[in-house]
Coordinates of C-alpha atoms and ligand atoms in Angstrom, one line a residue:
M68 CA -169.3 -107.0 -8.9
K69 CA -169.8 -110.7 -9.7
I70 CA -167.2 -112.4 -11.9
L71 CA -168.2 -115.3 -14.1
L72 CA -166.5 -117.6 -16.5
E73 CA -168.2 -119.3 -19.5
M74 CA -167.3 -120.9 -22.8
G75 CA -168.8 -119.3 -25.8
D76 CA -168.8 -116.7 -28.6
I77 CA -168.7 -113.1 -27.2
T78 CA -170.5 -111.7 -30.3
R79 CA -173.7 -113.5 -29.0
K80 CA -173.7 -112.0 -25.5
H81 CA -176.6 -109.9 -24.4
V82 CA -174.7 -107.6 -22.1
D83 CA -174.4 -103.8 -21.9
V84 CA -170.9 -103.9 -23.4
I85 CA -168.5 -106.4 -24.9
V86 CA -164.7 -105.8 -25.0
N87 CA -162.8 -106.3 -28.3
A88 CA -159.2 -107.5 -28.2
A89 CA -158.4 -105.0 -30.9
N90 CA -155.2 -103.9 -32.6
K91 CA -153.8 -100.3 -32.4
T92 CA -155.3 -99.3 -35.8
L93 CA -158.8 -100.2 -34.6
L94 CA -159.5 -101.1 -38.2
G95 CA -160.3 -104.7 -37.6
G96 CA -158.3 -107.9 -37.8
G97 CA -158.5 -111.6 -37.2
G98 CA -159.6 -113.6 -34.2
V99 CA -162.2 -112.1 -31.9
D100 CA -161.8 -108.6 -33.6
G101 CA -162.8 -110.0 -37.0
A102 CA -165.8 -111.8 -35.4
I103 CA -167.0 -108.7 -33.7
H104 CA -166.7 -106.6 -36.8
R105 CA -168.6 -109.2 -38.9
A106 CA -171.4 -109.5 -36.4
A107 CA -171.7 -105.7 -35.8
G108 CA -171.8 -104.8 -39.5
P109 CA -169.9 -102.2 -41.6
A110 CA -171.0 -99.3 -39.5
L111 CA -168.6 -100.4 -36.7
L112 CA -165.6 -100.0 -39.0
A113 CA -166.8 -96.6 -40.2
C114 CA -167.1 -95.5 -36.6
C115 CA -163.7 -97.0 -35.6
S116 CA -162.1 -95.3 -38.6
A117 CA -162.9 -91.9 -37.1
L118 CA -161.2 -92.7 -33.7
G119 CA -157.6 -92.3 -34.9
G120 CA -156.4 -95.7 -33.4
C121 CA -155.7 -96.5 -29.8
E122 CA -152.5 -97.1 -27.7
T123 CA -151.8 -100.5 -26.2
G124 CA -153.6 -100.8 -22.8
E125 CA -155.9 -97.8 -23.5
A126 CA -159.6 -98.3 -24.4
K127 CA -162.2 -96.6 -26.6
L128 CA -166.0 -96.9 -26.7
T129 CA -168.3 -97.3 -29.7
P130 CA -171.9 -98.4 -30.2
G131 CA -172.6 -102.1 -30.8
F132 CA -174.6 -101.6 -34.0
N133 CA -176.0 -105.0 -35.0
L134 CA -174.6 -106.8 -32.0
P135 CA -176.9 -107.8 -29.1
A136 CA -174.6 -105.7 -26.9
S137 CA -175.3 -101.9 -26.7
Y138 CA -171.6 -101.0 -26.8
V139 CA -168.1 -102.3 -27.8
I140 CA -165.0 -101.2 -25.9
H141 CA -161.9 -101.6 -28.1
T142 CA -158.6 -102.2 -26.3
P143 CA -155.4 -103.3 -28.0
G144 CA -153.6 -105.9 -25.8
P145 CA -149.8 -106.2 -25.7
V146 CA -148.0 -108.4 -28.1
Y147 CA -146.3 -110.7 -25.5
S148 CA -142.6 -110.4 -25.0
A149 CA -140.8 -112.8 -22.6
A150 CA -137.9 -110.4 -22.6
Q151 CA -140.2 -107.6 -21.4
H152 CA -142.5 -109.7 -19.2
A153 CA -143.2 -107.0 -16.6
Q154 CA -144.1 -104.5 -19.2
S155 CA -146.4 -107.0 -20.9
V156 CA -148.1 -107.7 -17.6
K157 CA -148.7 -104.0 -16.8
L158 CA -150.1 -103.3 -20.3
L159 CA -152.5 -106.3 -20.0
E160 CA -153.6 -105.0 -16.6
N161 CA -154.3 -101.6 -18.1
C162 CA -156.5 -103.2 -20.8
Y163 CA -158.8 -104.7 -18.2
W164 CA -158.7 -101.7 -15.8
N165 CA -159.3 -99.0 -18.5
S166 CA -162.0 -101.0 -20.1
L167 CA -163.8 -101.5 -16.8
S168 CA -163.4 -97.8 -16.0
L169 CA -164.9 -96.7 -19.3
A170 CA -167.8 -99.2 -19.0
D171 CA -168.5 -98.0 -15.5
Q172 CA -168.5 -94.3 -16.6
A173 CA -170.9 -95.2 -19.4
K174 CA -173.2 -96.6 -16.7
C175 CA -173.0 -100.2 -17.9
R176 CA -174.1 -102.8 -15.5
T177 CA -172.9 -105.9 -17.4
I178 CA -169.6 -106.4 -19.3
A179 CA -168.1 -109.4 -21.2
F180 CA -164.4 -109.8 -22.0
P181 CA -162.6 -112.2 -24.3
S182 CA -159.2 -113.5 -23.3
I183 CA -157.2 -110.5 -24.4
S184 CA -153.7 -111.1 -26.0
T185 CA -153.7 -114.9 -25.7
G186 CA -154.4 -115.6 -29.4
A187 CA -152.3 -114.0 -32.1
Y188 CA -150.5 -111.9 -29.4
H189 CA -149.2 -115.1 -27.6
F190 CA -149.5 -114.1 -24.0
P191 CA -149.2 -117.3 -21.9
V192 CA -152.8 -118.1 -21.0
V193 CA -152.5 -119.0 -17.3
D194 CA -150.5 -115.8 -16.7
A195 CA -153.1 -113.8 -18.7
A196 CA -155.9 -115.5 -16.7
R197 CA -154.4 -114.6 -13.4
I198 CA -153.9 -110.9 -14.5
A199 CA -157.4 -110.7 -15.9
L200 CA -159.2 -112.1 -12.8
R201 CA -157.0 -110.2 -10.3
T202 CA -157.7 -107.0 -12.1
L203 CA -161.5 -107.7 -12.2
V204 CA -161.5 -108.4 -8.4
R205 CA -159.5 -105.3 -7.6
F206 CA -161.8 -103.1 -9.8
G207 CA -164.9 -104.6 -8.2
K208 CA -163.5 -103.8 -4.7
E209 CA -162.1 -100.4 -5.3
R210 CA -164.0 -98.7 -8.1
A211 CA -167.2 -100.3 -9.4
I212 CA -170.2 -98.1 -9.1
N213 CA -172.5 -99.2 -11.9
L214 CA -170.9 -102.5 -13.0
Q215 CA -172.6 -105.5 -11.4
A216 CA -171.3 -108.4 -13.4
A217 CA -168.2 -109.2 -15.5
T218 CA -168.1 -112.3 -17.6
M219 CA -165.0 -113.8 -19.2
V220 CA -166.3 -115.5 -22.4
L221 CA -163.7 -118.1 -23.4
F222 CA -163.7 -119.5 -26.9
D223 CA -162.0 -122.9 -26.5
P224 CA -161.8 -125.6 -23.8
E225 CA -158.1 -125.0 -23.1
T226 CA -158.5 -121.3 -22.5
Y227 CA -161.6 -122.0 -20.3
R228 CA -159.6 -124.5 -18.2
A229 CA -156.8 -122.0 -17.7
Y230 CA -159.3 -119.4 -16.4
Q231 CA -160.9 -122.0 -14.1
F232 CA -157.5 -122.9 -12.7
A233 CA -156.6 -119.2 -12.1
M234 CA -160.1 -118.7 -10.5
K235 CA -159.6 -121.6 -8.1
E236 CA -156.1 -120.4 -7.2
L237 CA -157.4 -116.9 -6.4
W238 CA -160.4 -118.3 -4.5
D239 CA -158.0 -120.5 -2.4
E240 CA -155.9 -117.4 -1.7
L241 CA -158.8 -115.3 -0.6
K242 CA -160.2 -118.0 1.8
Ligands
ADP237 P1 -155.1 -111.2 -29.5 O1 -154.6 -110.6 -30.7 O2 -155.4 -110.1 -28.4 O3 -154.3 -112.3 -29.0 P2 -157.1 -113.0 -30.6 O4 -158.4 -112.6 -31.2 O5 -156.1 -113.6 -31.6 O6 -156.6 -111.7 -29.9 O7 -157.4 -114.0 -29.5 C1 -157.9 -113.7 -28.2 C2 -158.8 -114.8 -27.7 O8 -160.1 -114.6 -28.2 C3 -158.3 -116.2 -28.1 O9 -158.5 -117.1 -26.9 C4 -159.3 -116.6 -29.2 O10 -159.6 -118.0 -29.2 C5 -160.6 -115.9 -28.7 N1 -161.7 -115.7 -29.6 C6 -161.7 -115.7 -31.0 N2 -163.0 -115.5 -31.4 C7 -163.8 -115.3 -30.3 C8 -165.2 -115.1 -30.1 N3 -166.0 -115.0 -31.1 N4 -165.6 -115.0 -28.8 C9 -164.8 -115.0 -27.8 N5 -163.5 -115.3 -27.9 C10 -163.0 -115.4 -29.2

């Protein structure tokens, strides 16, 4: 599975599935969640309303409706807590791992992620980037059957630079 970084708006991605950094209600919110609901249209909210919410770190699949992507995977990231750092790390790992598993089971070949939990949920971005990329690499090695490419779609230059930094660090380690 290839891993790619780019700057951009995830709602514009022509991939099989995009991931939504949702909240536990799955009833929409601000940030990337709001952008995805606006671009997908009201049918997405109607569909999400029937799902009964989602626990932090778990993932649920819906159609993409008016989005260029066929599906959306909704995963609530952890609200970052420095006092419970290890727990926050585990939950963020679960978001990536469970989203990848669900996408692979749905026979998706391409997936795009936003930077989960680093906006309103305040996860330190370099730590979050390390967790995201390590989990993508591990899934690619251990589990991917259908998935061929995972793209991190980063919305602002600072977040993009943090992921580039974490990617280089990981690359140097694997050399
Ligand atoms: P969380 O509540 O999980 O922290 P946010 O939506 O507040 O989620 O932020 C997560 C990341 O998504 C932030 O880096 C934010 O800048 C980014 N983001 C916001 N809109 C978009 C978009 N349209 N495409 C990709 N990323 C986005």
